[in-house]
Coordinates of C-alpha atoms in Angstrom, one line a residue:
M1 CA 12.7 -19.6 -120.6
V2 CA 9.9 -18.3 -118.3
K3 CA 7.3 -18.9 -121.1
L4 CA 8.5 -22.5 -121.5
F5 CA 8.0 -23.0 -117.7
K6 CA 4.5 -21.5 -117.9
K7 CA 3.6 -23.8 -120.9
G8 CA 4.8 -26.8 -119.0
V9 CA 7.4 -27.6 -121.6
L10 CA 10.1 -27.4 -118.9
S11 CA 9.8 -28.2 -115.2
R12 CA 11.9 -27.0 -112.4
S13 CA 12.9 -28.8 -109.2
E14 CA 15.0 -27.8 -106.2
A15 CA 17.5 -30.0 -104.4
V16 CA 18.8 -28.9 -101.0
K17 CA 22.3 -30.1 -100.2
K18 CA 22.8 -30.5 -96.5
R19 CA 25.9 -28.6 -95.4
L20 CA 25.6 -28.9 -91.7
Q21 CA 27.3 -31.9 -90.1
D22 CA 26.2 -33.9 -87.1
V23 CA 27.3 -32.9 -83.6
S24 CA 30.9 -34.0 -83.3
V25 CA 34.4 -32.8 -82.3
K26 CA 37.2 -32.9 -84.9
M27 CA 40.1 -34.8 -83.2
V28 CA 43.7 -35.0 -84.4
T29 CA 45.8 -38.2 -84.1
L30 CA 49.3 -39.2 -85.2
K31 CA 48.9 -41.6 -88.1
T32 CA 52.4 -43.0 -88.3
D33 CA 55.5 -43.7 -86.2
D34 CA 57.8 -42.9 -89.1
L35 CA 58.6 -39.4 -88.1
D36 CA 62.1 -39.2 -89.7
R37 CA 60.9 -36.6 -92.1
R38 CA 61.5 -32.9 -92.7
F39 CA 59.1 -30.6 -90.8
S40 CA 58.7 -26.9 -90.5
P41 CA 59.1 -25.6 -87.0
A42 CA 55.3 -25.2 -86.7
Q43 CA 54.7 -28.8 -87.9
Q44 CA 57.4 -30.1 -85.6
E45 CA 55.6 -28.4 -82.7
V46 CA 52.3 -30.2 -83.6
V47 CA 54.0 -33.6 -83.9
H48 CA 55.8 -33.2 -80.5
T49 CA 52.6 -32.1 -78.8
L50 CA 50.7 -35.1 -80.1
Q51 CA 53.5 -37.4 -79.1
S52 CA 53.4 -36.0 -75.5
I53 CA 49.7 -35.7 -74.8
G54 CA 48.0 -38.0 -77.3
D55 CA 44.9 -37.3 -79.4
V56 CA 43.4 -33.8 -78.9
S57 CA 40.8 -31.7 -80.7
K58 CA 42.0 -29.5 -83.6
K59 CA 41.0 -26.5 -81.6
E60 CA 43.1 -27.6 -78.7
I61 CA 46.2 -28.4 -80.7
C62 CA 46.1 -24.9 -82.3
Y63 CA 45.8 -23.4 -78.8
F64 CA 48.7 -25.5 -77.3
T65 CA 51.1 -24.9 -80.2
G66 CA 49.9 -21.5 -81.5
V67 CA 49.7 -22.8 -85.1
S68 CA 46.9 -22.1 -87.5
G69 CA 44.5 -24.8 -88.6
A70 CA 46.2 -24.8 -92.0
V71 CA 49.4 -26.3 -90.5
V72 CA 47.4 -29.3 -89.1
D73 CA 45.6 -29.7 -92.4
N74 CA 48.9 -29.9 -94.2
L75 CA 50.1 -32.7 -91.8
V76 CA 46.9 -34.6 -92.6
K77 CA 47.5 -34.2 -96.3
R78 CA 51.0 -35.6 -95.9
G79 CA 49.7 -38.6 -94.0
I80 CA 51.5 -37.7 -90.8
C81 CA 48.2 -37.0 -88.9
A82 CA 44.6 -37.9 -89.4
Y83 CA 41.3 -36.4 -88.4
Y84 CA 38.4 -38.3 -86.8
D85 CA 35.1 -37.3 -85.4
A86 CA 34.4 -37.9 -81.7
E87 CA 31.0 -37.6 -80.2
P88 CA 31.2 -35.2 -77.2
P89 CA 29.6 -36.3 -74.0
V90 CA 26.2 -34.5 -73.8
P91 CA 25.1 -33.9 -70.3
S92 CA 21.5 -34.9 -69.7
P93 CA 19.5 -32.1 -68.1
Q94 CA 17.5 -34.8 -66.2
E95 CA 20.7 -35.8 -64.4
E96 CA 21.1 -32.3 -63.0
T97 CA 17.6 -32.1 -61.5
L98 CA 15.4 -33.7 -58.9
P99 CA 13.5 -36.8 -60.2
A100 CA 10.4 -34.6 -60.7
A101 CA 9.6 -30.9 -60.6
K102 CA 8.2 -29.7 -57.3
A103 CA 5.3 -27.4 -56.9
I104 CA 6.4 -23.8 -56.7
T105 CA 5.7 -22.3 -53.3
L106 CA 5.9 -18.5 -53.1
T107 CA 6.5 -16.2 -50.2
P108 CA 4.1 -13.3 -49.7
D109 CA 6.5 -10.9 -51.5
Q110 CA 7.0 -13.4 -54.4
D111 CA 3.2 -14.0 -54.6
D112 CA 2.5 -10.3 -54.8
A113 CA 5.0 -9.8 -57.6
Y114 CA 3.6 -12.9 -59.4
R115 CA 0.0 -11.7 -59.2
H116 CA 0.9 -8.3 -60.6
L117 CA 2.8 -9.8 -63.5
L118 CA -0.1 -12.2 -64.2
E119 CA -2.5 -9.2 -64.3
R120 CA -0.2 -7.7 -66.9
Y121 CA -0.3 -10.9 -69.0
D122 CA -4.1 -11.2 -68.6
S123 CA -4.6 -7.6 -69.9
G124 CA -3.6 -8.7 -73.4
E125 CA -1.4 -5.7 -73.8
A126 CA 2.3 -5.3 -74.4
S127 CA 4.2 -4.1 -71.3
V128 CA 7.6 -4.1 -69.7
S129 CA 8.1 -5.0 -66.0
L130 CA 11.2 -5.0 -63.8
L131 CA 11.5 -7.9 -61.3
Y132 CA 14.1 -6.5 -58.9
G133 CA 15.2 -8.6 -55.9
V134 CA 18.3 -9.2 -53.8
T135 CA 20.5 -12.2 -54.8
G136 CA 18.8 -15.4 -53.7
S137 CA 15.4 -13.9 -53.3
G138 CA 13.7 -16.4 -55.7
K139 CA 13.1 -14.3 -58.8
T140 CA 13.4 -17.5 -60.9
S141 CA 10.5 -19.1 -59.0
V142 CA 8.3 -16.0 -59.7
F143 CA 8.8 -16.0 -63.5
M144 CA 8.7 -19.8 -63.7
K145 CA 5.2 -19.8 -62.1
L146 CA 4.2 -17.1 -64.6
I147 CA 5.6 -19.3 -67.4
D148 CA 3.3 -22.1 -66.1
Q149 CA 0.3 -20.0 -66.7
V150 CA 1.4 -18.8 -70.2
H151 CA 2.3 -22.3 -71.2
A152 CA -1.0 -23.7 -70.0
A153 CA -2.8 -21.1 -72.2
G154 CA -1.0 -22.6 -75.2
R155 CA 1.3 -19.6 -75.9
G156 CA 5.1 -19.6 -76.4
V157 CA 7.7 -18.4 -74.0
I158 CA 11.3 -17.1 -74.5
C159 CA 13.6 -17.1 -71.5
M160 CA 17.0 -15.5 -72.0
V161 CA 20.2 -15.7 -69.9
P162 CA 23.3 -13.6 -70.6
E163 CA 26.0 -16.4 -70.4
I164 CA 26.2 -19.9 -71.7
A165 CA 27.4 -20.9 -68.3
L166 CA 24.0 -20.1 -66.8
T167 CA 22.1 -22.1 -69.4
P168 CA 22.6 -25.6 -67.8
Q169 CA 21.2 -24.8 -64.4
L170 CA 18.1 -23.1 -65.8
L171 CA 17.7 -25.8 -68.5
A172 CA 17.8 -28.4 -65.7
K173 CA 14.9 -26.7 -63.9
F174 CA 12.9 -26.2 -67.0
T175 CA 13.5 -29.8 -68.3
A176 CA 12.3 -31.2 -65.0
R177 CA 9.1 -29.1 -65.4
Y178 CA 8.4 -29.2 -69.1
G179 CA 10.3 -32.2 -70.5
E180 CA 10.9 -32.2 -74.2
K181 CA 8.9 -29.0 -74.8
I182 CA 12.2 -27.1 -74.3
A183 CA 14.4 -25.8 -77.0
V184 CA 17.9 -24.3 -76.4
F185 CA 19.8 -21.6 -78.4
H186 CA 23.3 -20.5 -77.7
S187 CA 26.7 -20.2 -79.5
G188 CA 28.1 -23.4 -77.9
L189 CA 25.8 -25.5 -80.0
S190 CA 26.9 -26.9 -83.4
L191 CA 25.2 -25.5 -86.5
S192 CA 23.3 -28.7 -87.0
K193 CA 22.0 -28.7 -83.4
R194 CA 20.9 -25.1 -83.7
L195 CA 19.1 -25.9 -87.0
E196 CA 17.4 -28.9 -85.3
E197 CA 16.2 -26.7 -82.4
W198 CA 15.1 -24.0 -84.8
K199 CA 12.9 -26.5 -86.6
R200 CA 11.4 -27.9 -83.4
V201 CA 10.4 -24.4 -82.4
R202 CA 9.0 -23.6 -85.9
D203 CA 7.0 -26.8 -85.9
G204 CA 5.5 -26.2 -82.5
L205 CA 7.2 -29.1 -80.8
A206 CA 9.1 -26.8 -78.4
P207 CA 7.0 -23.8 -77.3
I208 CA 9.5 -22.8 -74.5
V209 CA 12.8 -21.4 -75.6
I210 CA 15.9 -20.9 -73.4
G211 CA 19.1 -19.4 -74.5
T212 CA 21.4 -16.4 -74.8
R213 CA 20.6 -13.3 -76.9
S214 CA 20.1 -15.3 -80.1
A215 CA 17.0 -16.9 -78.5
V216 CA 15.1 -13.7 -78.9
F217 CA 14.8 -14.5 -82.6
A218 CA 13.2 -18.0 -82.0
P219 CA 10.5 -18.6 -84.6
L220 CA 7.5 -18.8 -82.2
N221 CA 4.2 -18.0 -83.9
D222 CA 2.4 -16.8 -80.7
I223 CA 4.6 -15.4 -78.0
G224 CA 2.9 -15.0 -74.6
L225 CA 5.9 -14.0 -72.5
I226 CA 9.6 -13.0 -72.8
V227 CA 11.9 -13.1 -69.8
M228 CA 15.4 -11.6 -69.6
D229 CA 17.2 -12.9 -66.6
E230 CA 20.2 -10.8 -65.4
E231 CA 18.9 -8.1 -67.7
Q232 CA 21.8 -5.7 -66.8
E233 CA 24.4 -7.8 -68.6
Y234 CA 25.9 -6.3 -71.7
S235 CA 26.4 -9.7 -73.3
Y236 CA 22.8 -9.1 -74.5
K237 CA 24.3 -6.5 -76.8
S238 CA 25.8 -7.7 -80.1
G239 CA 29.0 -5.8 -80.9
A240 CA 29.3 -7.2 -84.4
A241 CA 27.0 -6.7 -87.3
P242 CA 24.0 -6.8 -87.1
R243 CA 24.5 -4.7 -84.0
F244 CA 21.4 -5.0 -81.7
H245 CA 20.4 -5.2 -78.1
A246 CA 18.3 -8.3 -77.2
R247 CA 16.2 -6.0 -75.0
D248 CA 15.1 -3.9 -77.9
I249 CA 14.2 -6.9 -80.1
A250 CA 12.3 -8.4 -77.1
K251 CA 10.3 -5.1 -76.8
L252 CA 9.5 -5.2 -80.5
R253 CA 8.3 -8.8 -80.4
C254 CA 6.3 -8.2 -77.2
W255 CA 4.6 -5.2 -78.9
H256 CA 3.8 -7.3 -82.0
H257 CA 2.4 -10.2 -79.9
R258 CA 0.7 -8.0 -77.3
C259 CA 2.4 -9.7 -74.4
P260 CA 4.6 -8.8 -71.4
L261 CA 8.4 -8.5 -71.2
V262 CA 9.8 -9.3 -67.7
L263 CA 13.3 -8.0 -66.9
S264 CA 14.8 -9.7 -63.9
S265 CA 17.9 -8.7 -61.9
A266 CA 19.5 -8.1 -58.5
T267 CA 21.4 -5.2 -60.0
P268 CA 19.3 -3.7 -62.8
C269 CA 21.0 -1.5 -65.2
V270 CA 20.6 2.2 -64.3
E271 CA 18.4 2.9 -67.4
S272 CA 15.9 0.1 -66.5
Y273 CA 15.6 1.1 -62.9
Y274 CA 15.1 4.7 -63.8
A275 CA 12.4 3.8 -66.3
A276 CA 10.7 1.8 -63.6
Q277 CA 10.8 4.7 -61.2
Q278 CA 9.4 7.0 -63.8
G279 CA 6.4 4.6 -64.3
R280 CA 7.4 3.5 -67.8
Y281 CA 8.1 0.0 -66.5
G282 CA 6.2 -1.9 -63.8
L283 CA 8.4 -2.4 -60.7
Y284 CA 8.1 -5.4 -58.4
T285 CA 10.6 -5.9 -55.6
L286 CA 11.8 -8.9 -53.5
G287 CA 13.6 -7.4 -50.6
S288 CA 14.8 -10.6 -48.8
R289 CA 16.2 -14.0 -49.6
Y290 CA 14.0 -17.0 -50.0
G291 CA 13.3 -19.2 -47.0
T292 CA 15.8 -19.2 -44.1
A293 CA 18.8 -18.1 -46.3
Q294 CA 20.4 -14.9 -45.3
L295 CA 22.7 -12.5 -47.2
P296 CA 26.4 -13.3 -46.5
R297 CA 28.6 -11.5 -44.1
V298 CA 31.0 -9.4 -46.2
L299 CA 34.6 -8.5 -45.2
T300 CA 36.7 -6.0 -47.2
V301 CA 40.4 -6.7 -46.9
D302 CA 43.0 -3.9 -47.5
M303 CA 45.7 -5.4 -49.7
N304 CA 48.0 -2.5 -48.9
E305 CA 48.3 -3.7 -45.3
E306 CA 48.9 -7.2 -46.6
H307 CA 51.8 -6.0 -48.7
Q308 CA 53.2 -4.0 -45.8
Q309 CA 53.2 -7.2 -43.7
G310 CA 55.2 -9.0 -46.4
N311 CA 52.4 -10.9 -48.0
L312 CA 52.9 -10.2 -51.8
S313 CA 50.7 -13.1 -53.0
Q314 CA 47.3 -12.8 -54.5
F315 CA 45.7 -14.2 -51.4
S316 CA 45.2 -12.3 -48.2
S317 CA 45.8 -14.1 -44.9
V318 CA 42.1 -13.8 -44.1
L319 CA 41.1 -15.4 -47.4
L320 CA 43.6 -18.3 -47.0
E321 CA 42.3 -19.0 -43.4
S322 CA 38.7 -19.0 -44.7
I323 CA 39.5 -21.4 -47.5
E324 CA 41.2 -23.7 -45.1
D325 CA 38.2 -23.5 -42.7
N326 CA 35.8 -24.3 -45.6
L327 CA 37.9 -27.3 -46.7
S328 CA 37.9 -28.7 -43.1
K329 CA 34.1 -28.4 -43.0
G330 CA 33.5 -30.0 -46.4
Q331 CA 32.0 -26.8 -47.8
Q332 CA 32.7 -25.2 -51.2
S333 CA 34.3 -21.9 -52.2
I334 CA 34.1 -19.7 -55.3
L335 CA 36.9 -17.3 -56.2
L336 CA 36.6 -14.6 -58.8
L337 CA 39.5 -13.1 -60.7
N338 CA 38.2 -11.4 -63.8
R339 CA 41.4 -11.8 -65.9
R340 CA 42.4 -15.0 -67.8
G341 CA 45.9 -16.2 -68.6
H342 CA 48.9 -16.5 -66.2
N343 CA 50.5 -13.1 -66.4
T344 CA 49.0 -10.0 -68.0
F345 CA 52.3 -8.8 -69.5
I346 CA 56.0 -9.4 -69.7
A347 CA 58.5 -6.5 -69.5
C348 CA 62.3 -6.4 -69.8
R349 CA 64.1 -5.1 -66.7
A350 CA 67.0 -3.9 -68.8
C351 CA 65.3 -1.8 -71.5
N352 CA 61.8 -1.6 -70.0
E353 CA 60.3 -2.9 -73.3
V354 CA 56.8 -4.5 -72.8
L355 CA 56.3 -7.5 -75.1
S356 CA 53.4 -6.4 -77.3
C357 CA 51.3 -7.8 -80.2
P358 CA 52.6 -6.7 -83.6
N359 CA 49.1 -6.4 -84.9
C360 CA 47.3 -4.6 -82.0
S361 CA 48.1 -1.8 -79.5
I362 CA 48.0 -4.2 -76.6
S363 CA 50.5 -6.2 -74.5
L364 CA 50.7 -10.0 -74.9
T365 CA 49.4 -12.2 -72.1
Y366 CA 51.4 -15.1 -70.9
H367 CA 49.5 -18.5 -70.7
S368 CA 51.3 -21.1 -68.6
V369 CA 49.2 -24.0 -69.9
N370 CA 50.7 -23.8 -73.4
H371 CA 53.8 -21.7 -72.4
R372 CA 52.9 -19.0 -75.0
L373 CA 52.3 -15.3 -75.2
M374 CA 48.9 -14.6 -76.7
C375 CA 46.9 -11.6 -77.9
H376 CA 43.3 -11.7 -76.6
Y377 CA 42.2 -9.4 -79.5
C378 CA 43.6 -11.0 -82.7
G379 CA 44.8 -14.4 -81.5
Y380 CA 48.5 -13.8 -82.3
S381 CA 50.7 -16.2 -80.4
I382 CA 54.4 -16.9 -79.9
P383 CA 56.4 -19.2 -77.6
A384 CA 57.3 -17.5 -74.3
P385 CA 60.9 -16.1 -74.9
D386 CA 63.9 -16.7 -72.7
K387 CA 65.3 -13.2 -73.5
C388 CA 64.1 -9.8 -74.5
P389 CA 63.4 -9.6 -78.3
S390 CA 64.6 -6.0 -78.3
C391 CA 67.9 -5.9 -76.4
G392 CA 68.6 -9.6 -75.8
S393 CA 68.6 -9.4 -72.0
P394 CA 67.4 -12.5 -70.1
K395 CA 66.0 -10.2 -67.3
L396 CA 62.3 -10.6 -68.1
R397 CA 59.7 -9.6 -65.5
Y398 CA 56.4 -11.4 -65.5
A399 CA 53.8 -9.1 -64.0
G400 CA 50.1 -9.1 -63.4
S401 CA 48.1 -12.2 -62.4
G402 CA 45.4 -14.2 -64.2
T403 CA 43.3 -17.2 -63.4
Q404 CA 46.1 -19.7 -64.5
K405 CA 48.6 -18.2 -62.0
A406 CA 46.0 -18.1 -59.3
E407 CA 45.2 -21.8 -60.0
Q408 CA 48.8 -22.7 -59.8
E409 CA 49.2 -20.9 -56.4
L410 CA 46.1 -22.5 -55.0
A411 CA 47.3 -25.9 -56.0
T412 CA 50.6 -25.2 -54.1
L413 CA 48.9 -23.8 -51.0
F414 CA 46.2 -26.4 -50.8
P415 CA 47.5 -29.6 -52.4
E416 CA 44.6 -31.6 -51.0
A417 CA 41.9 -29.4 -52.4
R418 CA 40.0 -30.4 -55.6
L419 CA 40.2 -27.3 -57.8
V420 CA 38.4 -26.4 -61.0
R421 CA 39.1 -23.4 -63.2
L422 CA 36.3 -21.9 -65.3
D423 CA 37.4 -19.4 -68.0
T424 CA 37.5 -19.2 -71.7
D425 CA 40.7 -21.2 -72.0
S426 CA 39.5 -24.1 -69.8
T427 CA 36.1 -24.4 -71.6
M428 CA 37.1 -24.7 -75.2
Q429 CA 35.5 -28.1 -75.7
R430 CA 31.8 -28.3 -76.3
Y431 CA 29.8 -28.9 -73.2
A432 CA 32.8 -28.1 -70.9
Y433 CA 30.7 -25.5 -69.1
E434 CA 28.0 -28.1 -68.3
K435 CA 30.4 -30.8 -67.3
K436 CA 32.4 -28.6 -64.9
L437 CA 29.5 -26.9 -63.3
G438 CA 27.7 -30.2 -62.9
A439 CA 30.8 -31.8 -61.3
F440 CA 31.1 -28.8 -58.9
R441 CA 27.4 -29.0 -58.0
D442 CA 27.8 -32.8 -57.3
G443 CA 30.7 -32.1 -54.8
Q444 CA 33.5 -33.3 -57.0
Y445 CA 35.4 -30.0 -56.5
D446 CA 36.0 -28.0 -53.4
I447 CA 37.1 -24.7 -55.0
M448 CA 35.9 -23.1 -58.3
L449 CA 38.1 -20.3 -59.6
G450 CA 37.1 -18.3 -62.6
T451 CA 36.4 -15.1 -64.5
Q452 CA 33.0 -13.3 -64.4
M453 CA 31.2 -16.4 -65.7
V454 CA 31.3 -17.7 -62.0
A455 CA 29.7 -14.5 -60.7
K456 CA 26.1 -14.5 -61.9
G457 CA 23.1 -16.7 -61.7
L458 CA 24.7 -19.8 -60.3
D459 CA 23.0 -21.5 -57.3
F460 CA 25.0 -24.0 -55.2
P461 CA 23.7 -24.5 -51.7
N462 CA 27.0 -25.8 -50.4
V463 CA 29.0 -22.7 -51.4
T464 CA 29.6 -20.7 -48.1
L465 CA 32.6 -18.7 -49.2
V466 CA 33.2 -16.3 -52.0
G467 CA 36.5 -14.5 -52.5
V468 CA 37.2 -11.6 -54.9
L469 CA 40.9 -11.6 -55.6
S470 CA 41.1 -8.2 -57.3
A471 CA 38.1 -5.9 -57.0
D472 CA 39.9 -2.8 -58.5
Q473 CA 40.3 -4.0 -62.1
M474 CA 37.3 -2.4 -63.6
L475 CA 36.9 0.6 -61.4
H476 CA 39.0 3.0 -63.4
S477 CA 38.0 2.3 -66.9
D478 CA 37.3 5.4 -69.1
D479 CA 33.9 4.0 -69.9
F480 CA 31.0 5.8 -68.1
R481 CA 29.5 2.4 -67.1
S482 CA 32.6 1.3 -65.2
Y483 CA 31.2 2.0 -61.7
E484 CA 27.9 0.3 -62.6
R485 CA 29.7 -2.8 -63.9
T486 CA 32.0 -3.1 -60.9
F487 CA 29.1 -2.7 -58.5
S488 CA 27.1 -5.3 -60.4
L489 CA 29.9 -7.8 -60.7
L490 CA 30.8 -7.6 -57.0
T491 CA 27.2 -7.7 -55.8
Q492 CA 26.5 -10.7 -58.0
V493 CA 29.5 -12.7 -57.0
V494 CA 29.0 -12.0 -53.3
G495 CA 25.4 -13.3 -53.7
R496 CA 26.7 -16.7 -54.7
S497 CA 27.5 -17.4 -51.0
G498 CA 25.1 -18.7 -48.4
R499 CA 22.2 -19.6 -50.7
G500 CA 21.2 -22.7 -48.8
D501 CA 20.7 -23.4 -45.1
L502 CA 24.4 -22.7 -44.3
T503 CA 25.7 -19.2 -43.4
G504 CA 27.7 -17.5 -46.1
R505 CA 30.8 -15.3 -46.1
A506 CA 32.3 -13.1 -48.7
I507 CA 35.8 -11.5 -48.8
I508 CA 36.6 -8.7 -51.1
Q509 CA 40.3 -7.9 -51.6
T510 CA 41.1 -4.4 -52.7
F511 CA 43.7 -1.7 -52.7
E512 CA 40.9 0.9 -52.3
P513 CA 38.9 -0.3 -49.3
E514 CA 37.3 3.1 -48.9
N515 CA 36.1 3.4 -52.5
P516 CA 32.3 4.0 -52.2
I517 CA 31.5 1.5 -55.0
I518 CA 33.2 -1.3 -53.1
E519 CA 31.6 -0.3 -49.9
L520 CA 28.1 -0.3 -51.4
A521 CA 28.7 -3.6 -53.1
A522 CA 29.8 -5.1 -49.8
A523 CA 26.7 -3.8 -48.2
Q524 CA 24.5 -5.0 -51.1
D525 CA 23.0 -1.5 -51.2
Y526 CA 21.6 -1.0 -54.7
Q527 CA 19.3 1.8 -53.7
E528 CA 22.2 4.0 -52.5
F529 CA 24.3 3.1 -55.5
F530 CA 21.5 4.0 -57.9
S531 CA 20.9 7.3 -56.1
N532 CA 24.6 8.3 -56.5
E533 CA 24.9 7.0 -60.0
I534 CA 21.8 8.7 -61.4
S535 CA 22.9 12.0 -60.0
L536 CA 26.2 11.6 -61.8
R537 CA 24.6 10.6 -65.0
R538 CA 22.2 13.6 -64.9
A539 CA 25.1 16.0 -64.3
M540 CA 27.3 14.5 -67.1
L541 CA 24.4 14.0 -69.5
Y542 CA 24.7 10.3 -69.9
P543 CA 21.9 7.7 -70.3
P544 CA 19.1 7.6 -69.3
F545 CA 19.1 11.4 -69.9
T546 CA 20.4 11.0 -73.4
D547 CA 21.3 8.3 -76.0
I548 CA 24.8 7.3 -76.7
G549 CA 26.2 6.3 -80.1
I550 CA 29.7 5.8 -81.5
V551 CA 30.9 6.1 -85.1
V552 CA 33.9 3.9 -85.7
F553 CA 36.4 4.2 -88.5
A554 CA 38.9 1.4 -89.2
G555 CA 41.7 1.2 -91.8
E556 CA 45.2 -0.1 -92.4
D557 CA 46.6 3.5 -93.0
R558 CA 46.6 5.6 -89.9
Q559 CA 46.6 9.0 -91.6
K560 CA 43.8 8.0 -94.1
T561 CA 41.7 6.7 -91.3
Q562 CA 42.1 9.9 -89.4
E563 CA 41.2 11.9 -92.5
A564 CA 38.1 9.8 -93.1
S565 CA 36.9 10.5 -89.5
L566 CA 37.5 14.2 -90.0
F567 CA 35.6 14.2 -93.2
F568 CA 32.6 12.5 -91.6
A569 CA 32.7 15.0 -88.7
E570 CA 32.7 17.9 -91.1
R571 CA 29.8 16.5 -93.0
L572 CA 27.9 15.8 -89.8
A573 CA 28.4 19.4 -88.6
A574 CA 27.2 20.8 -92.0
L575 CA 24.1 18.6 -92.2
V576 CA 23.1 19.4 -88.6
S577 CA 23.4 23.1 -89.1
Q578 CA 21.6 23.1 -92.5
E579 CA 18.8 20.5 -92.2
Y580 CA 18.7 18.9 -88.7
A581 CA 19.1 22.0 -86.4
E582 CA 16.2 20.8 -84.3
Q583 CA 18.0 17.6 -83.3
P584 CA 20.0 18.0 -80.0
L585 CA 23.5 16.6 -80.5
R586 CA 26.8 16.7 -78.8
V587 CA 29.9 15.2 -80.5
L588 CA 33.2 14.1 -78.8
G589 CA 36.1 13.5 -81.2
P590 CA 37.0 12.1 -83.6
S591 CA 40.0 10.7 -81.7
P592 CA 41.9 7.4 -81.6
A593 CA 40.2 4.6 -79.8
M594 CA 41.8 3.6 -76.5
I595 CA 43.2 0.5 -78.2
A596 CA 44.2 2.4 -81.3
R597 CA 45.1 -0.6 -83.5
V598 CA 43.4 -4.1 -83.6
N599 CA 44.3 -6.8 -86.1
N600 CA 46.5 -4.3 -88.1
K601 CA 43.7 -1.8 -88.5
F602 CA 43.9 1.7 -86.9
R603 CA 40.7 2.8 -85.2
Y604 CA 39.2 6.3 -84.7
R605 CA 35.9 7.0 -83.1
M606 CA 33.4 9.7 -82.5
I607 CA 31.1 9.7 -79.5
L608 CA 27.6 11.1 -80.0
K609 CA 25.2 12.2 -77.3
F610 CA 21.8 12.5 -79.1
R611 CA 18.2 11.6 -79.1
N612 CA 17.6 8.3 -80.8
N613 CA 14.6 9.0 -83.0
R614 CA 13.7 8.7 -86.6
R615 CA 15.2 12.0 -87.7
S616 CA 18.6 11.3 -86.0
R617 CA 18.7 7.8 -87.5
E618 CA 17.9 9.3 -90.9
L619 CA 20.8 11.7 -90.4
L620 CA 23.3 9.0 -89.6
A621 CA 22.0 6.8 -92.5
R622 CA 22.6 9.7 -94.9
L623 CA 26.1 10.3 -93.6
L624 CA 27.1 6.6 -93.9
T625 CA 25.7 6.4 -97.5
E626 CA 27.6 9.6 -98.5
F627 CA 30.7 8.3 -96.8
G628 CA 30.5 5.0 -98.7
Q629 CA 30.5 6.9 -102.0
Q630 CA 33.8 8.7 -101.3
R631 CA 36.4 6.9 -103.5
P632 CA 39.4 8.1 -101.5
F633 CA 38.0 6.3 -98.4
N634 CA 37.0 3.0 -100.2
D635 CA 39.4 1.0 -98.0
I636 CA 38.1 2.6 -94.7
T637 CA 35.3 0.9 -92.8
A638 CA 32.8 3.1 -91.0
Y639 CA 29.9 2.0 -88.9
V640 CA 27.5 3.3 -86.2
D641 CA 26.8 1.5 -83.0
I642 CA 23.9 2.8 -80.8
D643 CA 24.0 2.1 -77.1
P644 CA 27.4 0.3 -77.5
D645 CA 28.9 -2.1 -75.0
N646 CA 31.9 0.1 -74.7
I647 CA 32.4 3.7 -75.8
I648 CA 36.2 3.7 -75.6

């Protein structure tokens, strides 16, 4: 066959079949009024929901009814329902900006940071710099002016943000400045749109790329600058294969293109700030807010006292008074509750049974919007029961509070307030983030309530009040980064207040008002936090004084999964003692993961404290290869994650 091709007897051509569809939302509608047919309970639920609320997207009907997509597909095949494509409203970035980009005017501190960063760019060498500044200090203006210079020189730029929710505001600023030379990458885009943006970058039509961690792979031929905004966020780390941290990929690309990487944050991760202090990164600091804006006044409220006074709601009397005051003045408020759903669990008062997911070692969360119990790990869903499945008692206790319950209480307390909720459940539709944030910015809402997506990077001049409903949730996680993440989240959300000419306030509600992390976050004192945290990390031998990795084992048989983890640990010990004795290594485990079962798979894990170099990676690669050749463990999955998002 090959010879015939070479002789020209046969010719070969390739046809590419386009599999990616245009940007659209698959909607479901009832096709007939003749519903006197036999339906399964799941199908009946879909039909009743469509009769009640009309046409909805396929994704939404599955959420509201708890059925799988196959149930809807079956109704379509039977002619009961029909699909149709609807074009989602695409917010125009131009509508979210001033008519034209203004010249960037820098303060002396900003100008000093800018000039040092420009010197690093002009050097033509790869480098990493940390742009550290308090919330509202104008870090974006500094790196945008640097982008101006890089773009004027004809080189490409990648600017990353950690959350999709942050993309619209940054995109608006960039679009006003650079027009159609912008490309956007994030998971909220359809496959066809992502392909379109990829081609625009590849062809040189969009030399400036904005997006989440996937933007780091943009096909720019000549990169002059990479910026990571809110660099401390662990959404830059991919927890699924291929497991990578966008910061590491950015460093590699900057080394290849001989250009600077700029990390920007008001609360840098401990490892980055330590590297800057040690001189491995450049460090440029903005110590005050831009212009006349001042840091907000912060009040910490002891919820123990509120309970003693008979107030058992989620809202302290001080916060309620402040919200009322803001409403009367026509000013806006942001409330943070980093837990979605209505109630975090349901328990039986008679037998103390907690309603749990049958597939995962986790309690089910009650969602009032669809009146269902849902698992946030595997997606399992059932209608909220009227009685205990175990003992039949109707005495069910709904406990714990999420954003849906807080929204319900706010609507009762302030019926005149215009309220928007921003969490994963309320932003299922494409462009929902953009629409809701744009409406809030335009003054269509008075209060924005949400999870951590409302805490970072947002800039609304009319927001003068920030409330944190439960500051204690992340403090006592077993992960060694729990203090860092709590401090960062609180500092960031407090910084959303008072970013314009109006004075800002922030109220942090907590049952531990004397906790040093909460006190430091209220004071916006990163330096003191870093000093305390780095001492703890040094004493406990955690990053940046070592590298962390986890080896995870997952399988449907608990005993076999445990045996697999023990086999791996024994081989690790043997290889280290025989061939890798020079490699420093500490091993914790193997032991069950904190959530021992997810999606019907039991999980064991080992925590490694080691030095991430070529030899250690060679060791782990050998172990994984050897493990994969063990026939008794063919049905056990094993993988290594270095610098994981979570070690528990």
